[in-house]
XYZ file of C-alpha atoms in Angstrom:
508
model
C 60.112 104.789 58.848
C 62.953 107.238 58.459
C 65.736 106.048 56.192
C 69.275 106.145 57.606
C 71.484 107.415 54.804
C 74.797 107.515 56.558
C 76.577 105.921 59.491
C 79.809 107.596 60.535
C 83.058 105.623 60.626
C 83.100 105.967 64.409
C 79.510 104.739 64.573
C 80.390 101.664 62.520
C 83.312 100.955 64.829
C 81.130 101.201 67.929
C 78.382 99.026 66.388
C 80.891 96.387 65.306
C 82.494 96.349 68.765
C 79.078 95.950 70.415
C 78.135 92.996 68.192
C 81.568 91.360 68.573
C 81.476 91.812 72.347
C 78.040 90.167 72.602
C 79.107 87.272 70.352
C 82.309 86.757 72.365
C 80.283 86.673 75.571
C 77.997 84.026 74.083
C 80.937 81.896 72.964
C 83.015 82.234 76.122
C 80.451 82.146 78.929
C 82.561 80.652 81.678
C 81.401 77.731 83.797
C 81.377 78.655 87.468
C 82.398 75.160 88.613
C 85.916 75.198 87.194
C 87.342 78.686 86.796
C 90.956 77.511 86.786
C 90.441 75.222 83.780
C 88.540 77.959 81.952
C 91.255 80.570 82.452
C 94.110 78.162 81.742
C 92.549 77.459 78.354
C 92.393 81.174 77.664
C 96.022 81.643 78.679
C 97.151 78.781 76.428
C 96.509 81.094 73.469
C 98.991 83.570 74.958
C 101.668 80.896 75.453
C 101.225 79.738 71.839
C 101.858 83.168 70.314
C 104.459 82.809 67.527
C 106.431 85.880 68.645
C 106.250 85.126 72.377
C 109.940 85.813 73.076
C 109.488 89.339 71.740
C 106.868 89.822 74.468
C 108.233 87.976 77.519
C 111.932 87.556 76.708
C 114.158 84.502 76.547
C 113.474 81.413 78.628
C 117.119 81.119 79.642
C 119.750 83.830 79.435
C 123.418 83.836 80.406
C 122.995 87.272 82.018
C 119.886 89.006 83.338
C 120.197 91.870 80.839
C 120.087 89.459 77.896
C 116.775 87.950 79.051
C 114.791 90.914 77.712
C 117.295 92.191 75.146
C 115.172 91.349 72.096
C 111.782 92.278 73.535
C 109.869 94.563 71.181
C 106.178 94.890 71.976
C 103.548 97.596 72.292
C 100.586 97.357 74.620
C 97.232 98.001 72.931
C 94.471 98.866 75.387
C 91.468 96.730 74.407
C 89.272 98.157 77.144
C 88.603 101.696 75.921
C 86.017 102.939 73.446
C 85.805 106.461 72.025
C 82.643 108.482 72.439
C 81.953 111.108 69.740
C 81.962 114.726 71.030
C 78.182 115.203 71.553
C 77.861 111.937 73.475
C 81.108 112.641 75.299
C 80.025 116.087 76.488
C 76.683 114.749 77.703
C 78.350 111.862 79.545
C 80.879 114.180 81.202
C 78.226 116.691 82.298
C 76.130 113.882 83.743
C 79.132 112.583 85.678
C 79.832 116.008 87.202
C 76.263 116.177 88.523
C 76.727 112.891 90.392
C 78.517 112.173 93.660
C 82.200 111.265 93.514
C 83.035 107.588 93.143
C 85.351 107.798 96.140
C 88.398 106.819 94.085
C 91.557 108.904 94.729
C 91.715 112.059 92.638
C 94.521 114.412 91.596
C 94.626 117.508 89.394
C 96.986 118.399 86.553
C 97.423 121.945 85.212
C 99.266 122.206 81.881
C 101.420 125.144 80.767
C 102.539 124.423 77.171
C 105.223 127.120 76.770
C 109.030 126.800 76.669
C 111.708 129.459 76.195
C 114.270 126.819 75.271
C 113.830 123.727 73.133
C 115.847 120.822 74.509
C 117.579 118.833 71.780
C 115.954 115.547 72.887
C 112.408 116.861 73.252
C 109.605 115.843 70.888
C 106.902 117.558 72.948
C 107.849 121.167 72.143
C 104.673 122.854 70.906
C 104.701 126.509 71.938
C 107.550 128.982 72.130
C 107.381 131.486 74.956
C 105.450 134.665 74.085
C 104.256 137.345 76.521
C 101.012 137.886 74.580
C 100.247 134.184 74.061
C 100.996 133.340 77.686
C 98.746 136.121 78.992
C 95.856 135.011 76.759
C 96.383 131.371 77.716
C 96.376 132.051 81.460
C 93.070 133.921 81.077
C 91.498 130.895 79.332
C 93.002 128.509 81.881
C 91.551 130.477 84.789
C 88.168 130.416 83.044
C 88.343 126.634 82.585
C 89.159 126.210 86.269
C 86.337 128.542 87.313
C 83.839 126.516 85.282
C 84.421 123.590 87.648
C 83.286 125.566 90.679
C 80.250 124.109 92.469
C 80.222 120.875 90.448
C 78.629 118.217 92.668
C 81.259 115.600 91.790
C 83.976 117.831 93.225
C 81.913 118.850 96.242
C 81.912 115.194 97.265
C 85.593 114.590 96.433
C 88.971 115.487 97.898
C 91.957 116.225 95.680
C 95.135 114.871 97.228
C 97.740 116.145 94.751
C 98.081 118.951 92.196
C 100.792 119.085 89.533
C 101.512 122.246 87.550
C 103.489 120.885 84.600
C 104.423 121.557 81.021
C 106.105 122.652 78.928
C 107.750 124.898 81.451
C 105.442 126.636 83.963
C 108.454 128.669 85.087
C 108.195 130.730 81.881
C 105.159 132.490 83.389
C 105.470 135.608 85.534
C 105.197 135.398 89.309
C 101.804 137.129 89.049
C 100.517 134.541 86.566
C 101.771 131.632 88.663
C 100.143 133.185 91.737
C 96.800 133.664 89.983
C 96.711 130.026 88.824
C 97.564 128.650 92.261
C 95.025 130.954 93.904
C 92.300 129.798 91.516
C 93.193 126.151 92.152
C 92.793 126.659 95.894
C 89.528 128.579 95.468
C 87.832 126.145 93.090
C 89.178 122.659 93.784
C 88.498 120.711 97.009
C 92.074 120.193 98.174
C 92.888 117.926 101.095
C 94.553 119.522 104.118
C 97.850 117.817 103.228
C 97.549 118.229 99.454
C 100.848 117.925 97.594
C 101.119 120.912 95.215
C 104.017 120.635 92.763
C 105.315 123.286 90.362
C 107.551 122.034 87.561
C 110.154 124.199 85.841
C 113.557 124.331 84.280
C 116.218 125.792 86.554
C 116.818 128.478 83.924
C 113.259 129.841 84.162
C 112.818 129.796 87.952
C 114.083 132.550 90.245
C 113.755 133.437 93.934
C 110.772 135.753 93.428
C 108.759 133.217 91.422
C 109.576 130.473 93.918
C 108.505 132.676 96.848
C 105.257 133.625 95.074
C 104.440 129.956 94.466
C 105.150 129.026 98.099
C 103.031 131.942 99.326
C 100.127 130.601 97.255
C 100.295 127.017 98.445
C 103.002 125.243 96.421
C 104.982 122.882 98.651
C 107.021 120.917 96.128
C 109.133 121.920 93.113
C 110.414 119.672 90.342
C 113.310 120.783 88.142
C 114.464 119.065 84.963
C 118.201 119.340 85.571
C 118.959 116.229 83.405
C 122.710 116.535 84.079
C 125.068 118.826 85.999
C 127.920 118.401 83.501
C 128.196 121.713 81.639
C 129.374 120.190 78.350
C 126.524 117.657 78.350
C 124.064 120.422 79.257
C 125.228 122.360 76.207
C 124.483 119.295 74.041
C 120.940 119.300 75.432
C 120.440 123.001 74.713
C 120.641 124.033 78.374
C 122.396 127.427 78.778
C 123.236 127.419 82.513
C 126.484 125.950 83.811
C 126.972 123.359 86.528
C 127.935 126.100 88.994
C 124.784 128.122 88.248
C 122.550 125.070 88.640
C 124.138 124.085 91.966
C 123.866 127.651 93.302
C 120.156 127.885 92.482
C 119.290 124.451 93.818
C 120.995 125.145 97.150
C 119.206 128.491 97.333
C 115.797 126.911 96.649
C 116.396 124.034 99.081
C 117.353 126.518 101.811
C 113.768 127.843 101.824
C 112.686 124.559 103.415
C 110.378 123.525 100.582
C 110.688 120.132 98.889
C 112.925 120.265 95.810
C 113.048 117.372 93.332
C 115.254 117.021 90.259
C 115.167 114.831 87.157
C 118.393 113.308 85.889
C 118.877 111.440 82.601
C 121.141 108.465 81.978
C 122.209 107.426 78.483
C 123.383 110.819 77.225
C 126.020 110.745 74.460
C 129.446 110.550 76.061
C 128.053 109.922 79.555
C 129.985 107.435 81.693
C 129.214 105.751 85.020
C 131.607 108.208 86.655
C 129.764 111.222 85.190
C 126.393 109.820 86.270
C 127.617 109.194 89.808
C 129.051 112.718 89.849
C 125.564 114.011 88.979
C 124.073 111.956 91.810
C 126.701 113.268 94.234
C 125.725 116.832 93.302
C 122.119 115.872 94.069
C 123.162 114.748 97.559
C 125.402 117.765 98.144
C 122.622 120.237 97.277
C 120.429 118.938 100.102
C 117.447 118.119 97.894
C 114.381 116.014 98.698
C 114.224 113.568 95.805
C 115.581 112.560 92.411
C 114.205 110.824 89.328
C 116.529 108.780 87.146
C 115.151 108.535 83.607
C 116.494 106.783 80.522
C 117.187 109.060 77.558
C 114.374 108.798 75.030
C 115.526 109.328 71.447
C 112.759 110.622 69.190
C 113.094 110.789 65.375
C 113.268 114.308 63.992
C 114.666 115.943 67.128
C 118.227 117.349 66.995
C 119.450 114.532 69.247
C 117.451 112.012 67.220
C 119.117 113.222 64.028
C 122.526 112.966 65.701
C 121.756 109.391 66.761
C 120.606 108.490 63.246
C 123.810 109.860 61.714
C 126.255 108.332 64.204
C 125.455 106.082 67.164
C 129.064 105.549 68.223
C 128.933 108.141 71.027
C 125.666 106.804 72.477
C 125.552 103.972 75.040
C 124.520 100.535 73.787
C 121.518 98.805 75.329
C 123.735 96.830 77.683
C 125.624 99.984 78.678
C 122.302 101.735 79.387
C 121.352 98.947 81.769
C 124.741 99.132 83.482
C 124.387 102.915 83.868
C 120.992 102.533 85.523
C 122.131 99.754 87.858
C 125.230 101.721 88.890
C 123.071 104.780 89.615
C 120.508 102.789 91.599
C 123.232 101.101 93.644
C 124.929 104.457 94.323
C 121.695 105.934 95.688
C 121.053 102.845 97.796
C 124.566 102.976 99.291
C 123.939 106.589 100.262
C 120.765 105.851 102.194
C 118.163 107.049 99.684
C 114.679 105.515 99.884
C 113.466 104.048 96.613
C 109.825 105.054 96.086
C 109.404 103.724 92.544
C 111.352 102.174 89.702
C 112.924 105.562 88.942
C 112.385 107.806 91.989
C 114.430 108.062 95.195
C 114.005 110.288 98.261
C 116.376 111.629 100.911
C 113.737 113.702 102.712
C 111.162 111.932 104.898
C 108.534 114.404 103.654
C 108.964 113.313 100.040
C 106.363 110.737 98.989
C 105.945 111.599 95.273
C 102.192 111.459 95.771
C 101.060 112.764 92.376
C 103.237 110.398 90.353
C 102.286 107.432 92.530
C 98.579 108.224 92.211
C 98.789 108.492 88.421
C 100.675 105.192 88.099
C 98.099 103.457 90.314
C 95.181 104.612 88.163
C 93.826 107.507 90.225
C 91.440 109.948 88.592
C 93.272 112.983 87.187
C 91.235 116.109 86.559
C 93.279 117.870 83.866
C 93.161 121.515 82.785
C 94.832 123.294 79.882
C 95.742 122.705 76.249
C 97.480 119.517 75.153
C 96.917 117.379 78.227
C 94.956 114.281 79.136
C 92.902 113.433 82.186
C 90.409 110.985 83.611
C 87.299 111.100 85.746
C 85.026 108.242 86.730
C 85.230 105.613 83.983
C 86.218 108.192 81.372
C 89.562 109.359 80.000
C 89.895 112.449 77.833
C 92.316 114.439 75.696
C 92.301 118.228 75.351
C 93.425 119.964 72.125
C 97.037 121.000 71.563
C 95.984 123.942 69.417
C 95.644 127.035 71.633
C 92.967 128.635 69.454
C 90.869 125.459 69.481
C 91.326 125.152 73.236
C 90.289 128.766 73.814
C 87.192 128.497 71.616
C 85.949 125.429 73.534
C 86.523 127.170 76.875
C 84.544 130.167 75.599
C 81.606 127.840 74.903
C 81.507 126.957 78.588
C 82.180 123.235 78.056
C 84.997 120.967 79.174
C 87.472 121.497 76.311
C 88.267 117.942 75.312
C 88.450 116.733 71.715
C 87.804 113.082 72.551
C 86.381 111.150 75.465
C 87.110 107.453 76.005
C 85.026 105.095 78.113
C 86.931 102.461 80.083
C 85.555 99.018 80.831
C 85.249 97.202 84.153
C 88.750 95.729 83.884
C 90.532 99.110 83.932
C 91.252 98.888 87.702
C 93.026 95.545 87.172
C 95.408 96.988 84.584
C 95.953 100.134 86.683
C 96.869 97.986 89.689
C 99.353 95.960 87.616
C 100.982 99.110 86.291
C 101.163 100.691 89.744
C 102.688 97.597 91.318
C 105.387 97.267 88.664
C 106.209 100.955 88.980
C 106.708 100.438 92.723
C 109.151 97.609 91.997
C 107.040 94.969 93.765
C 104.413 92.780 92.080
C 101.877 90.964 94.275
C 99.438 89.130 91.989
C 97.321 87.905 94.921
C 96.269 91.508 95.604
C 94.514 91.553 92.235
C 91.939 89.088 93.575
C 90.133 91.986 95.267
C 89.440 93.331 91.762
C 88.612 90.113 89.912
C 87.700 86.459 90.448
C 90.648 85.387 88.295
C 93.331 83.388 90.203
C 96.212 85.540 88.950
C 98.880 84.130 91.308
C 98.536 80.584 89.990
C 98.033 81.525 86.347
C 100.933 83.992 86.122
C 103.320 81.812 88.158
C 105.149 80.262 85.128
C 105.772 83.702 83.628
C 107.006 85.243 86.875
C 109.216 82.233 87.614
C 110.773 82.575 84.161
C 111.864 86.101 85.081
C 112.979 85.053 88.565
C 115.204 82.363 87.055
C 116.768 84.990 84.793
C 117.644 87.299 87.692
C 114.982 89.935 87.065
C 112.954 89.200 90.203
C 113.288 87.826 93.704
C 110.336 85.925 95.179
C 109.073 85.206 98.683
C 105.552 84.157 99.744
C 104.041 85.080 96.388
C 105.593 88.557 96.384
C 107.914 89.354 93.468
C 110.469 92.103 94.014
C 112.279 93.444 90.974
C 116.073 93.312 91.086
C 118.039 96.363 89.844
C 118.099 94.792 86.359
C 114.399 94.015 86.683
C 113.767 97.674 87.503
C 115.605 98.625 84.319
C 113.266 96.349 82.330
C 110.119 97.051 84.367
C 108.205 98.692 81.518
C 108.711 95.629 79.333
C 107.819 93.235 82.178
C 104.730 95.288 82.967
C 103.530 95.240 79.351
C 104.082 91.499 79.067
C 101.960 90.831 82.162
C 99.213 93.162 80.931
C 99.129 91.394 77.547
C 98.853 88.019 79.312
C 96.055 89.398 81.495
C 94.216 90.599 78.376
C 93.987 86.961 77.271
C 92.568 86.100 80.695
C 89.932 88.826 80.918
C 88.924 89.194 77.252
C 89.705 85.828 75.718
C 91.808 85.226 72.585
C 89.388 86.776 70.087
C 89.622 90.253 71.606
C 93.130 90.011 73.100
C 94.646 88.838 69.818
C 92.884 91.406 67.677
C 95.125 94.073 66.195
C 93.887 97.598 66.582
C 95.108 101.098 65.909
C 97.375 102.448 68.648
C 95.280 105.195 70.215
C 96.699 108.216 72.022
C 95.718 106.584 75.309
C 97.533 103.348 74.399
C 100.584 105.279 73.213
C 100.901 106.763 76.691
C 101.196 103.206 78.088
C 104.205 102.527 75.841
C 106.530 105.289 76.952
C 109.763 103.848 78.342
């Protein structure tokens, strides 16, 4: 018998998880005659957590903002297991030879280059370089071509494509055209596929926009962040308010859908300045707007400024008031709210890609430094361009790690998607699991309703404007409670390293 001299750390982890999972199943085999009692006992462990208020907020608060003011919790995904590269490649190849699962599918194409580094950005990886961009586009086209004729895609239909970054607008019009052409040649796009190109206003011009439209793009997303010239300068944006408005009106006049991102919480920003930004959005005749909270990352120029002096930055309460004032302004002006942070003025705008991602659709991702999912697998591709290129040259899907999701992944995806939409309907989860979520989660949801974060009717919980501000925290709290229901206290209460996939769940 051959002696096994060494078991890798990853192998030990997987073996331990397998043994623990089997033991947990033996200990917690649920009786079919009384599911409610069984699940209530599991949930009791959640309600007895010593730091519960840091997860679900205060039981009673004088104002709705204060209910979640001290919440500080990260969501750790207990339902994913890493597969080492050889096993991962084999599993992925096998999946591509099979028929599609029928689940919705989107595609993401990543362009990692930026000409300008925004002062708040922690994702800056690659400066713009003509040589590097040309080499990268060649590798990207090769990666796309390698998916041609895969049986999984032959039996699927891609409903949305997002060309993001970085800043795709740094590429030439010829490079953008070649990528979009390859996407249309290789991927099975639906007849009404939403094809979005993301860019900064600074990097996009009329010729690039026209080339993208000619090659199938029908939606453009621009990270304006703010129209105020002085605030734009603080963010490292060179173009003035007048230049931004001129370009946006020009792009909107082509008849294509134009979306912008705006940020609230910038240093020195007031409600009046935010509403001025939103008025510019309306005046430019655009299709949709995202309203995002400023994220302050350590080590960035803005992060260093915040660390040195917070006096010019809004407090937590002021952030909430900024968001609520912005949401109410958009509502008064007839904008349709499509998610917790996205509004539309154009009937054509449905934000399909973002909605699909939030609801747990499969995302076939291409390029360096991005993540995707297919079937029951999620994967990450390398940030390093040389590493990415070498894997593409080997003719394999260039991921550095593949994760396998368990059977409860659709439940958590549905919860996340519902909260992002601003409406939580726990009874709809019954189609995914036998667990009586409506009854079991009722005390938690009522707690939030009593604190002004939700309105309820017939088992449907609609987030109030303040609830929308806190939706990420509410979403995480529900998902942690559901972990106790589906996994039991032994697994749900176990601390684990925050993986890249889990970290993505904790962005606010």
